[in-house]
mmCIF file of C-alpha atoms and ligand atoms in Angstrom:
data_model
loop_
_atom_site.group_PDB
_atom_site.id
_atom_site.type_symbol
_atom_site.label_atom_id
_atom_site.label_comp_id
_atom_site.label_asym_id
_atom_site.label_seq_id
_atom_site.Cartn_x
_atom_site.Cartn_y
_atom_site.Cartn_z
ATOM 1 C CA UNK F 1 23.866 0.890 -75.917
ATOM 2 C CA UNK F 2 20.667 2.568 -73.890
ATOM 3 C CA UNK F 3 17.837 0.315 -74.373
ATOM 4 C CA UNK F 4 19.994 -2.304 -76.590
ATOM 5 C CA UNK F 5 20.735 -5.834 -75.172
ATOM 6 C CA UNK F 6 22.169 -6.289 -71.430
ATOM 7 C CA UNK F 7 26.202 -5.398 -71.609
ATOM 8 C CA UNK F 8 26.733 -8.524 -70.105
ATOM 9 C CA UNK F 9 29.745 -11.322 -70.718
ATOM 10 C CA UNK F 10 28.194 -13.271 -67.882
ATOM 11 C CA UNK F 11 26.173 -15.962 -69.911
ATOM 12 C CA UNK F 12 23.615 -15.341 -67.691
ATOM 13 C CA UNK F 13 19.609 -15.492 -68.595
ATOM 14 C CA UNK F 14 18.935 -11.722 -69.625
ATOM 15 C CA UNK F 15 16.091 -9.421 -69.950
ATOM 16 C CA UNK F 16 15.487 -9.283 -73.406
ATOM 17 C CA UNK F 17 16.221 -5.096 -74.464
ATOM 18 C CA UNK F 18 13.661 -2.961 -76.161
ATOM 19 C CA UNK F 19 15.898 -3.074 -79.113
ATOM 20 C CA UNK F 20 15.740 -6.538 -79.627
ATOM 21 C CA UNK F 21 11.885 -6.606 -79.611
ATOM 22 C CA UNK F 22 9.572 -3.735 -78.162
ATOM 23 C CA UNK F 23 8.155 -3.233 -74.967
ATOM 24 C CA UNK F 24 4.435 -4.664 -76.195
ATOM 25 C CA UNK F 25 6.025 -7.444 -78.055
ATOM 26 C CA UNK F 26 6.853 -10.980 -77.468
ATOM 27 C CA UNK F 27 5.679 -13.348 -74.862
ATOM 28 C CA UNK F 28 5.498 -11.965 -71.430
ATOM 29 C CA UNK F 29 7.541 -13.528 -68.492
ATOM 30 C CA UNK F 30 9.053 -11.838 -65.628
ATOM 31 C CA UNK F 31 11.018 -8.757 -67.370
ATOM 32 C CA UNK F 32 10.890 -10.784 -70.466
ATOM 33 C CA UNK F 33 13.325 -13.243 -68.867
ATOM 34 C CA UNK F 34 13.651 -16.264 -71.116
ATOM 35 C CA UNK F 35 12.279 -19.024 -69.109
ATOM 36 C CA UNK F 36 14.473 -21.501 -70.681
ATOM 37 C CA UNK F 37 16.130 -22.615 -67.840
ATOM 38 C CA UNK F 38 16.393 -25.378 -65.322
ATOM 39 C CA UNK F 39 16.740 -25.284 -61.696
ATOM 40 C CA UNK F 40 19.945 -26.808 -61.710
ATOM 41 C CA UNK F 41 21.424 -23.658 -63.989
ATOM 42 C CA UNK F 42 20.407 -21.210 -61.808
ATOM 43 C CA UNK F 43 20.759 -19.198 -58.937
ATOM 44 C CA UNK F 44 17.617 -17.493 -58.504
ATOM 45 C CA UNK F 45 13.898 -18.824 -59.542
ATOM 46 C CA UNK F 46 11.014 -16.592 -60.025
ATOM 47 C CA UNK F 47 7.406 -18.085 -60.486
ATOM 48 C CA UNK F 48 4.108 -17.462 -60.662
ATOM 49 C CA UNK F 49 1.414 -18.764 -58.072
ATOM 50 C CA UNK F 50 -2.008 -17.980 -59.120
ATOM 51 C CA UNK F 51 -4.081 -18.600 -55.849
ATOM 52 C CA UNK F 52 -6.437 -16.934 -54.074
ATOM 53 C CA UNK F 53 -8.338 -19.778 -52.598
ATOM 54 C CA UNK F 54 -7.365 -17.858 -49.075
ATOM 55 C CA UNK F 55 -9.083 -14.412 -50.087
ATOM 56 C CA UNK F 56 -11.693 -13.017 -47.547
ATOM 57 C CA UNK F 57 -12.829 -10.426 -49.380
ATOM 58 C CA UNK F 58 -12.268 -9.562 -52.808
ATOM 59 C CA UNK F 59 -10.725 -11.690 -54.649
ATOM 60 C CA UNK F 60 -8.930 -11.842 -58.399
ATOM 61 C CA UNK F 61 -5.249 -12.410 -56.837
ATOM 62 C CA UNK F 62 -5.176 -15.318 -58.660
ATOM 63 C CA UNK F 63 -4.473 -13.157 -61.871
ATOM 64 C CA UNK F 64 -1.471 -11.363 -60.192
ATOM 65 C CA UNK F 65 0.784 -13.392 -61.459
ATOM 66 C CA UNK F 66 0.278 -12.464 -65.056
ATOM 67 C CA UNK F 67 -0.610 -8.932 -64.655
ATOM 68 C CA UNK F 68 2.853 -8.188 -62.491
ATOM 69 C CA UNK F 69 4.047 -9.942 -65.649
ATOM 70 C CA UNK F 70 2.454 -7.713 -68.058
ATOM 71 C CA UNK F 71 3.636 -4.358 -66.104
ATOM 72 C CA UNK F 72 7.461 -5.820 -66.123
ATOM 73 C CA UNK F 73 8.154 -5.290 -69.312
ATOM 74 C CA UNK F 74 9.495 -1.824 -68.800
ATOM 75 C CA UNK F 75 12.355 -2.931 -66.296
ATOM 76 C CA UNK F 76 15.885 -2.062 -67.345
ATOM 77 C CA UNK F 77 18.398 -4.278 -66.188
ATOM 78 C CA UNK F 78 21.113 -1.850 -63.921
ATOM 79 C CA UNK F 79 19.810 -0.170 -60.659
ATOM 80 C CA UNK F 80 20.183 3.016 -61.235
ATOM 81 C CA UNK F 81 19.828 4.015 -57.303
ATOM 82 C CA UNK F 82 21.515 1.456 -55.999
ATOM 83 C CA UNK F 83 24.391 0.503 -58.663
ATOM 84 C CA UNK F 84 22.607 -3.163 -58.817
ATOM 85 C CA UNK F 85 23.475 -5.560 -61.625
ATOM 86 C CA UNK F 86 21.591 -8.417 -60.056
ATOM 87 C CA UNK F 87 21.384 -10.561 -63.879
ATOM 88 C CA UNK F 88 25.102 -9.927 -64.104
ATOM 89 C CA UNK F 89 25.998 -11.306 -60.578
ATOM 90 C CA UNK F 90 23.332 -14.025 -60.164
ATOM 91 C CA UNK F 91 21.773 -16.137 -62.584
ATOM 92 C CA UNK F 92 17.851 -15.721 -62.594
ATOM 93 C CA UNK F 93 14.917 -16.691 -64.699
ATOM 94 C CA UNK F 94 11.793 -17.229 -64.665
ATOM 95 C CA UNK F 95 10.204 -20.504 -64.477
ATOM 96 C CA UNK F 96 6.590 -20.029 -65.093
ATOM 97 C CA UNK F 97 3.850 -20.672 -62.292
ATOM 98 C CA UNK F 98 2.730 -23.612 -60.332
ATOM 99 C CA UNK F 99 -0.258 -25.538 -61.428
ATOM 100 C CA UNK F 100 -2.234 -25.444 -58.440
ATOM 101 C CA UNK F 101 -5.593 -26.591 -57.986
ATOM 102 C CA UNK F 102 -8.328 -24.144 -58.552
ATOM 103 C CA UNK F 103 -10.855 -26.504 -56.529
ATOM 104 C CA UNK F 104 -8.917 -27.852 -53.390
ATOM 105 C CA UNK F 105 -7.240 -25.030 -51.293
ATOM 106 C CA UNK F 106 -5.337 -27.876 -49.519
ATOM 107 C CA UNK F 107 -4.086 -29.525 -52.720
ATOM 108 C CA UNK F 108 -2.583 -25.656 -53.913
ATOM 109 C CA UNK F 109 -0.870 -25.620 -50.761
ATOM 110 C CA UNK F 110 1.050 -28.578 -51.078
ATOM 111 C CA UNK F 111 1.814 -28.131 -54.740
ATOM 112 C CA UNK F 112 3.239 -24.782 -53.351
ATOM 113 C CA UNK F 113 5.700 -26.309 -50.876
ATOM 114 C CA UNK F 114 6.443 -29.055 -53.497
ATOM 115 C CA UNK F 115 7.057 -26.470 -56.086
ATOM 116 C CA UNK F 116 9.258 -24.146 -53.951
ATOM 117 C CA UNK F 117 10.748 -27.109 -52.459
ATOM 118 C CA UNK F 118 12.526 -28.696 -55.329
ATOM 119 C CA UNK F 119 13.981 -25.018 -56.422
ATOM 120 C CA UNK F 120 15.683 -25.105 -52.518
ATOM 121 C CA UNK F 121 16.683 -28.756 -53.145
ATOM 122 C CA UNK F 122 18.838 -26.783 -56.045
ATOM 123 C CA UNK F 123 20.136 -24.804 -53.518
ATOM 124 C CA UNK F 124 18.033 -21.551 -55.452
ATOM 125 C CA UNK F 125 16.693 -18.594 -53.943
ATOM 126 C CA UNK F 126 12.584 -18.251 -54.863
ATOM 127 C CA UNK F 127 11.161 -15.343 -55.442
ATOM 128 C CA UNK F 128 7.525 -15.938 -55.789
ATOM 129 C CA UNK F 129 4.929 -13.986 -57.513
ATOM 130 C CA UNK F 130 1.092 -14.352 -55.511
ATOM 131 C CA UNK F 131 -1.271 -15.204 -55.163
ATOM 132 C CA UNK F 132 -3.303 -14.128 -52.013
ATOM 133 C CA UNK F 133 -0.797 -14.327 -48.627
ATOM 134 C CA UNK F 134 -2.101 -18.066 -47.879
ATOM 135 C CA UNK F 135 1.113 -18.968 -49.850
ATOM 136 C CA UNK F 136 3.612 -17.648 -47.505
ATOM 137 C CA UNK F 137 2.849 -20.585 -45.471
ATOM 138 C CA UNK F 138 3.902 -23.360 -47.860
ATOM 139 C CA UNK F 139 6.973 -21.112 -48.893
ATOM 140 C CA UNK F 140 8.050 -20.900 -45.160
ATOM 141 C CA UNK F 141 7.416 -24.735 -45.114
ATOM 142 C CA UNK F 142 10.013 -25.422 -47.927
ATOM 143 C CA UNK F 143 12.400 -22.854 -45.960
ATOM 144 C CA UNK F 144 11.846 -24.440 -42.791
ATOM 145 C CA UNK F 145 12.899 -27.889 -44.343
ATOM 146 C CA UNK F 146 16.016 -26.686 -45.671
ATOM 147 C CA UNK F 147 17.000 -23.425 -43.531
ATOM 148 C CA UNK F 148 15.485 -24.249 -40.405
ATOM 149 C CA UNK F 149 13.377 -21.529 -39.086
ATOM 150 C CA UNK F 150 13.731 -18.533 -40.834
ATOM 151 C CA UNK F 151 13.691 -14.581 -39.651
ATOM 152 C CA UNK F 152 11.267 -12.243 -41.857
ATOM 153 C CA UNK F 153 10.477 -8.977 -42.431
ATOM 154 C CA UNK F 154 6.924 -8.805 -43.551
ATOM 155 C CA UNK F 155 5.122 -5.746 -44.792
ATOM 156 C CA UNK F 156 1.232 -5.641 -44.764
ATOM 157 C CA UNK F 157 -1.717 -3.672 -43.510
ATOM 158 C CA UNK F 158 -2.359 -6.522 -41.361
ATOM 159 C CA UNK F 159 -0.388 -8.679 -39.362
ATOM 160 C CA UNK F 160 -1.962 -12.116 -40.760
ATOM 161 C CA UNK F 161 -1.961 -13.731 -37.657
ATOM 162 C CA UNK F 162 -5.820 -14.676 -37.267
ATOM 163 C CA UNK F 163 -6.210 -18.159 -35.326
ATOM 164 C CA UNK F 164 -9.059 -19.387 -37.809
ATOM 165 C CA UNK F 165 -11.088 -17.331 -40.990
ATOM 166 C CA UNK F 166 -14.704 -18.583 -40.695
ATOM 167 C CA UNK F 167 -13.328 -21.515 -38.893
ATOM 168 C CA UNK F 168 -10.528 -22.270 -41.566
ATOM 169 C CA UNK F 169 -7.333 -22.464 -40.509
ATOM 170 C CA UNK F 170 -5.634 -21.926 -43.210
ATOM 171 C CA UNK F 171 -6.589 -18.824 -45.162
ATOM 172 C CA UNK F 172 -4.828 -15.259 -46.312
ATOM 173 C CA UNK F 173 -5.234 -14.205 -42.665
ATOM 174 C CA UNK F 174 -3.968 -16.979 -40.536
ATOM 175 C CA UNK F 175 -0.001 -17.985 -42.447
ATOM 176 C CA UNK F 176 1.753 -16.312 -39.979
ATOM 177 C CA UNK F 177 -0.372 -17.860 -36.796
ATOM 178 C CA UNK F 178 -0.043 -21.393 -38.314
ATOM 179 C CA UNK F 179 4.399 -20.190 -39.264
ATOM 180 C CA UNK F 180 4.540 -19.560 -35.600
ATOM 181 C CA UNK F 181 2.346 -23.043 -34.217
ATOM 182 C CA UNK F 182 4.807 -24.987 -36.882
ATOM 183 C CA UNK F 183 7.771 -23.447 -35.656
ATOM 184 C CA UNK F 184 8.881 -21.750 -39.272
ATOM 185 C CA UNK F 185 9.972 -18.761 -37.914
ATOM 186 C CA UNK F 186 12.654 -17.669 -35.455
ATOM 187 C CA UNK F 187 10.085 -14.894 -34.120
ATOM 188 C CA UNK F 188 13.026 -13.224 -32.286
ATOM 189 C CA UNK F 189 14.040 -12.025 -35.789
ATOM 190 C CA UNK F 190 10.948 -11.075 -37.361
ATOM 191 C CA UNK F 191 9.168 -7.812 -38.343
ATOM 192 C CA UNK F 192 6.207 -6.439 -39.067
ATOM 193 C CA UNK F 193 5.815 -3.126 -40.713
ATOM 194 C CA UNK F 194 3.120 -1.615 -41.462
ATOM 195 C CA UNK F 195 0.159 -2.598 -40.016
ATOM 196 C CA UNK F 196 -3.086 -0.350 -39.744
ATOM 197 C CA UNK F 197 -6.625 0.228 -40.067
ATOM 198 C CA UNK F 198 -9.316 -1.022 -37.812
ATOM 199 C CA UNK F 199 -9.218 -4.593 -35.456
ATOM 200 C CA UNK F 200 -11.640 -6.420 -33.140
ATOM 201 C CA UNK F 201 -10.446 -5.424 -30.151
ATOM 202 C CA UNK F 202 -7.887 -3.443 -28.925
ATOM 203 C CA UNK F 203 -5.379 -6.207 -28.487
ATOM 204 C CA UNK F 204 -5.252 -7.293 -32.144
ATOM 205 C CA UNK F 205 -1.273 -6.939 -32.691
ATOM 206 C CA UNK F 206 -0.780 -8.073 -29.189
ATOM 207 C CA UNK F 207 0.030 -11.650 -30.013
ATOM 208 C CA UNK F 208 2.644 -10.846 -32.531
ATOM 209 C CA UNK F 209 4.295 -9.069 -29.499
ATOM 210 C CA UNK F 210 4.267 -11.861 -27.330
ATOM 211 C CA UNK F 211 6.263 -14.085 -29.651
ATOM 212 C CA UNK F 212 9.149 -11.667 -30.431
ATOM 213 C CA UNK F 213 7.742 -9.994 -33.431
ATOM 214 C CA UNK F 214 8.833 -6.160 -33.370
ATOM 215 C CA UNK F 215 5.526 -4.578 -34.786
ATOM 216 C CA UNK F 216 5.746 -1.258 -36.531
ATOM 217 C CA UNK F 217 2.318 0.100 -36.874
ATOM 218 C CA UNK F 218 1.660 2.439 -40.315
ATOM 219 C CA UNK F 219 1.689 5.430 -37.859
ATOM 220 C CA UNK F 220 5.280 5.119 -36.862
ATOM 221 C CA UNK F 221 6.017 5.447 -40.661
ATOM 222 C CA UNK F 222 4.271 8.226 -41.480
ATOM 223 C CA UNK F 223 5.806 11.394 -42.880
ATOM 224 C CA UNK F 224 9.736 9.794 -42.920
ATOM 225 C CA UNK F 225 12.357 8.488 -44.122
ATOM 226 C CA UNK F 226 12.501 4.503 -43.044
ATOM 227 C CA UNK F 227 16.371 4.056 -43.832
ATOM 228 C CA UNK F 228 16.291 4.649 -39.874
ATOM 229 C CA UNK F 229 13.878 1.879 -38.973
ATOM 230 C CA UNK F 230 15.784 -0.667 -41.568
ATOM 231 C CA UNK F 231 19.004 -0.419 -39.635
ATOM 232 C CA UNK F 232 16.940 -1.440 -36.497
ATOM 233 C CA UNK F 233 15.444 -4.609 -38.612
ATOM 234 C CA UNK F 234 18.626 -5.331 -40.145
ATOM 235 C CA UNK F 235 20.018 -5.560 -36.238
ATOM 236 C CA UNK F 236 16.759 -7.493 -35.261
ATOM 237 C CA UNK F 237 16.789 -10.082 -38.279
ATOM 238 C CA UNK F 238 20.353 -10.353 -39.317
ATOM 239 C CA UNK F 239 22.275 -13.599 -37.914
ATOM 240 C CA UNK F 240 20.681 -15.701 -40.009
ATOM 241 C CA UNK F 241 18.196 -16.909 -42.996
ATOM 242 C CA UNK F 242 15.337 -14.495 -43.990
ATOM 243 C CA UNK F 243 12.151 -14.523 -45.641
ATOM 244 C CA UNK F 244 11.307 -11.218 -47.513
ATOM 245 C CA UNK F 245 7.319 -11.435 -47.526
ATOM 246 C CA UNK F 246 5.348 -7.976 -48.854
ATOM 247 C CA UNK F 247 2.017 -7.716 -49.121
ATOM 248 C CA UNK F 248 1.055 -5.071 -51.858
ATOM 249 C CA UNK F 249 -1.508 -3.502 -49.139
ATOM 250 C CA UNK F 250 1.071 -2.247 -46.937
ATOM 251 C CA UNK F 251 1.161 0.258 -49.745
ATOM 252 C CA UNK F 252 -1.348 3.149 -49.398
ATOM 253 C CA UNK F 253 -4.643 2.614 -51.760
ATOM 254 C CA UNK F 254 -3.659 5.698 -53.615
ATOM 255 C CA UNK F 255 -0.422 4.101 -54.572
ATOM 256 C CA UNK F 256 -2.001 0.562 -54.912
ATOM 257 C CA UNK F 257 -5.597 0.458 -55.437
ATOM 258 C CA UNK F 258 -5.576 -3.450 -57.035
ATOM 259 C CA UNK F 259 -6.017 -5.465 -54.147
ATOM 260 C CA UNK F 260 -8.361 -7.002 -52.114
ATOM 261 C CA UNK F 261 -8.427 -5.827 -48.137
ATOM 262 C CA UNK F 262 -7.583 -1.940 -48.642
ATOM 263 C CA UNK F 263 -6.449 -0.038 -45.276
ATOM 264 C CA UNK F 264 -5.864 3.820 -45.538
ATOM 265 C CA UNK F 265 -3.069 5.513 -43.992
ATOM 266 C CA UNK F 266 -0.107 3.269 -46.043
ATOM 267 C CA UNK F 267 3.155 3.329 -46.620
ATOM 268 C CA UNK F 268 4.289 5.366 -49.844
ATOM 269 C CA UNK F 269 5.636 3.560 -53.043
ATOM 270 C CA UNK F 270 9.172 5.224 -51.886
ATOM 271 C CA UNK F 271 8.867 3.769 -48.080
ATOM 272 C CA UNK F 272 8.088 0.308 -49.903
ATOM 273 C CA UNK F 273 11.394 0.784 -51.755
ATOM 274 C CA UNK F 274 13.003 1.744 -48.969
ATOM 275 C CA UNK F 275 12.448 -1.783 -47.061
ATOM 276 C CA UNK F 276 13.258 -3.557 -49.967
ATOM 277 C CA UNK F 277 16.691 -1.951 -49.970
ATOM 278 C CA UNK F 278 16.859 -1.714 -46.332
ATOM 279 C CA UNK F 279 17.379 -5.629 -46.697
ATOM 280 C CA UNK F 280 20.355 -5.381 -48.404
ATOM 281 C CA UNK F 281 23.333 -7.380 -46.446
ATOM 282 C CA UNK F 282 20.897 -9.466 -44.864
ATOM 283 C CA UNK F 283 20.634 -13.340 -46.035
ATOM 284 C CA UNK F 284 17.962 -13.516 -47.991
ATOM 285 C CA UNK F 285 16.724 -17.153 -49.061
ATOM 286 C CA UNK F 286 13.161 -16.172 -50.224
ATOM 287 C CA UNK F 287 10.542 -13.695 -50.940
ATOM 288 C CA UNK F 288 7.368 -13.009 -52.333
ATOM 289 C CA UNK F 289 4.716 -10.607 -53.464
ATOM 290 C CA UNK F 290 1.525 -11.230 -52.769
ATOM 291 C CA UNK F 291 -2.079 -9.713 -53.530
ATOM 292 C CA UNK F 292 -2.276 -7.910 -56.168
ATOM 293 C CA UNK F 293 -5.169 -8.046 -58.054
ATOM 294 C CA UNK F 294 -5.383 -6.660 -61.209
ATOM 295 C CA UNK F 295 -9.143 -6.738 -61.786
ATOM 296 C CA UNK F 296 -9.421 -3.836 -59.564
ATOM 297 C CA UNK F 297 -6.267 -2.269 -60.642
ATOM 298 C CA UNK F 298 -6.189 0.863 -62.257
ATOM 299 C CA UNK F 299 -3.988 1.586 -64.893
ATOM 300 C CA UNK F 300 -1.953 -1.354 -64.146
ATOM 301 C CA UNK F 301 -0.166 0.444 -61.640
ATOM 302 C CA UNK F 302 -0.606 -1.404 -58.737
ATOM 303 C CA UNK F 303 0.651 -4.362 -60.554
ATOM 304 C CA UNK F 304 3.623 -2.268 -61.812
ATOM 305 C CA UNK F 305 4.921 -1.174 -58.803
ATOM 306 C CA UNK F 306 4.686 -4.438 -57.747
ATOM 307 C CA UNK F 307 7.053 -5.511 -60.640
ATOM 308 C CA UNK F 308 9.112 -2.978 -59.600
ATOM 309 C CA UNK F 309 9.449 -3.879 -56.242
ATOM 310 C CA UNK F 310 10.015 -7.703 -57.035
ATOM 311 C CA UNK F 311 13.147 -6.215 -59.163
ATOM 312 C CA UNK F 312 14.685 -4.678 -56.293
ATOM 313 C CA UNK F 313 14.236 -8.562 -54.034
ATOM 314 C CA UNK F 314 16.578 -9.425 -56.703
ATOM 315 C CA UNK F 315 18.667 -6.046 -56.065
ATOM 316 C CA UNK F 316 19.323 -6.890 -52.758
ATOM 317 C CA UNK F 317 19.504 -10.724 -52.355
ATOM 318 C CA UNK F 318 22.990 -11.981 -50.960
ATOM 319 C CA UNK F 319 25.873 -12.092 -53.945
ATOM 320 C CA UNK F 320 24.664 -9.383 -56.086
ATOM 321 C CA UNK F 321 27.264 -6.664 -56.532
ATOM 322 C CA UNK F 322 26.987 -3.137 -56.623
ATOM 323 C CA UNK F 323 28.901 -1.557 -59.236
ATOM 324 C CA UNK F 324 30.297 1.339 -57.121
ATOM 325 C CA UNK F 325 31.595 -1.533 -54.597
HETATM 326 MN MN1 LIG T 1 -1.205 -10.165 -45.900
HETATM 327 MN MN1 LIG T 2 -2.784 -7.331 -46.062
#
């Protein structure tokens, strides 16, 4: 029945239909999820982490949680591109946010990793909703812990790779410096994918090169298709666990405008979808989606597409079938 309740004899958590309640009704989780469930039931966790302790510039990515929320209610269950039925293969919910600490950056960070963690201990795959991109650090801590070091694709503007912010070390521009120090990530299998705009010197991406990363600058993206460049990552980072980190900013400003560090010359909403999918077959153990900020949003559309993309994480994270398969 279009629009009715999920056909689904799974038992799984469902998104609740637009016939069962409308679209601007009822209490907003992820895709109206229930958030009923516990760890231990499920196969996939989504959660909020409303942080932006880390931000630089503007900030407000605290609220991205709840406005990615808000914009999900219009998801439809079946992947209509891809044949996806990830809430009939996999059972997912969402599980609310952390409670971090809006006065100790440090304190957030380990409530992160503690958060995350316990969802691993289940032997879950997270999927967490930022939050500026400090938070990819504890969530590659957790992942480290259980997977050992993990490859990653990681789409941003900027690489994140700053030694210090103001002299902090830990901060929305340094989680992939600090991943790398701490041995998180098996840099032979990681890549970064759009990355733009203006530097300090000319060097800037340099040090990402030196410890494996493959670096694909916004330029290389431009006007085409990227199913091409995912069958290179998928070579690079397959052969083992990978984090799935995206950074709303890798998007173009015209596409997502609610953020805080804007870089022109993006990737297009399609392109973004075209990673995401381009990860399909890989083994996926986390992701996240970081920096939105609705405050500066317009339309909610920033924060929609960003619900959008979290959706298809779940449509390509290991064990969901394709119908067509
Ligand atoms: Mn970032
Ligand atoms: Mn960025």
């Amino acid at each position: 029945m279009p629009g009715g309740p999920a056909a689904s004899s799974s038992g799984n958590p469902q998104p609740l239909g637009g016939n069962e309640m409308p679209r601007f009704g009822g209490i907003t989780t992820f895709m109206r999820l229930p958030n009923r469930s516990e760890p231990a039931d499920l196969d996939v966790g989504i959660f909020g982490v409303p942080f932006d302790l880390g931000t630089s510039n503007r900030p407000g990515a605290r609220f991205g949680p709840r406005g990615i929320r808000e914009e999900s209610v219009m998801i439809r269950p079946f992947n209509m591109a891809t044949r996806a039925a990830p809430f009939d293969s996999l059972r997912i919910d969402d599980l609310g946010d952390v409670a971090t600490n809006a006065f100790n950056k440090d304190d957030s960070i380990a409530r992160i990793e503690a958060f995350a963690g316990n969802l691993l201990a289940h032997g879950l795959k997270t999927v967490a909703i930022g939050g500026d991109h400090t938070i990819a650090l504890p969530m590659l801590r957790a992942m480290k812990k259980v997977h050992g070091p993990v490859g990653m694709v990681h789409v941003d503007a900027h690489t994140d790779i700053n030694d210090d912010m103001f002299g902090e070390k830990i901060a929305h521009g340094t989680p992939f410096r600090r991943a790398v120090e701490e041995g998180l990530l098996d840099c032979d299998r990681v890549v970064q994918i759009g990355v733009r705009g203006t530097g300090y010197a000319a060097d800037d991406f340099d040090w990402s090169r030196e410890q494996g990363f493959r670096v694909v600058q916004a330029e290389e993206c431009w006007h085409k298709s990227l199913d091409p460049l995912m069958a290179e990552v998928r070579e690079k980072v397959g052969g083992g666990p990978v984090y799935l980190s995206f950074d709303i900013d890798g998007l173009d400003p015209a596409y997502a405008p609610g953020t805080g560090t804007l870089e022109i010359g993006g990737l297009t909403t399609p392109q973004g979808i075209e990673i995401i999918r381009g990860c399909y077959g890989l083994d996926i153990v986390g992701c996240d989606l970081v920096e939105v900020a609705p405050i500066y949003d317009a339309s909610g559309m920033t924060s929609r597409i960003a619900a959008d993309l979290i959706y298809e994480m779940l449509c390509v994270l290991p064990g969901v079938e394709r119908r067509d398969d």
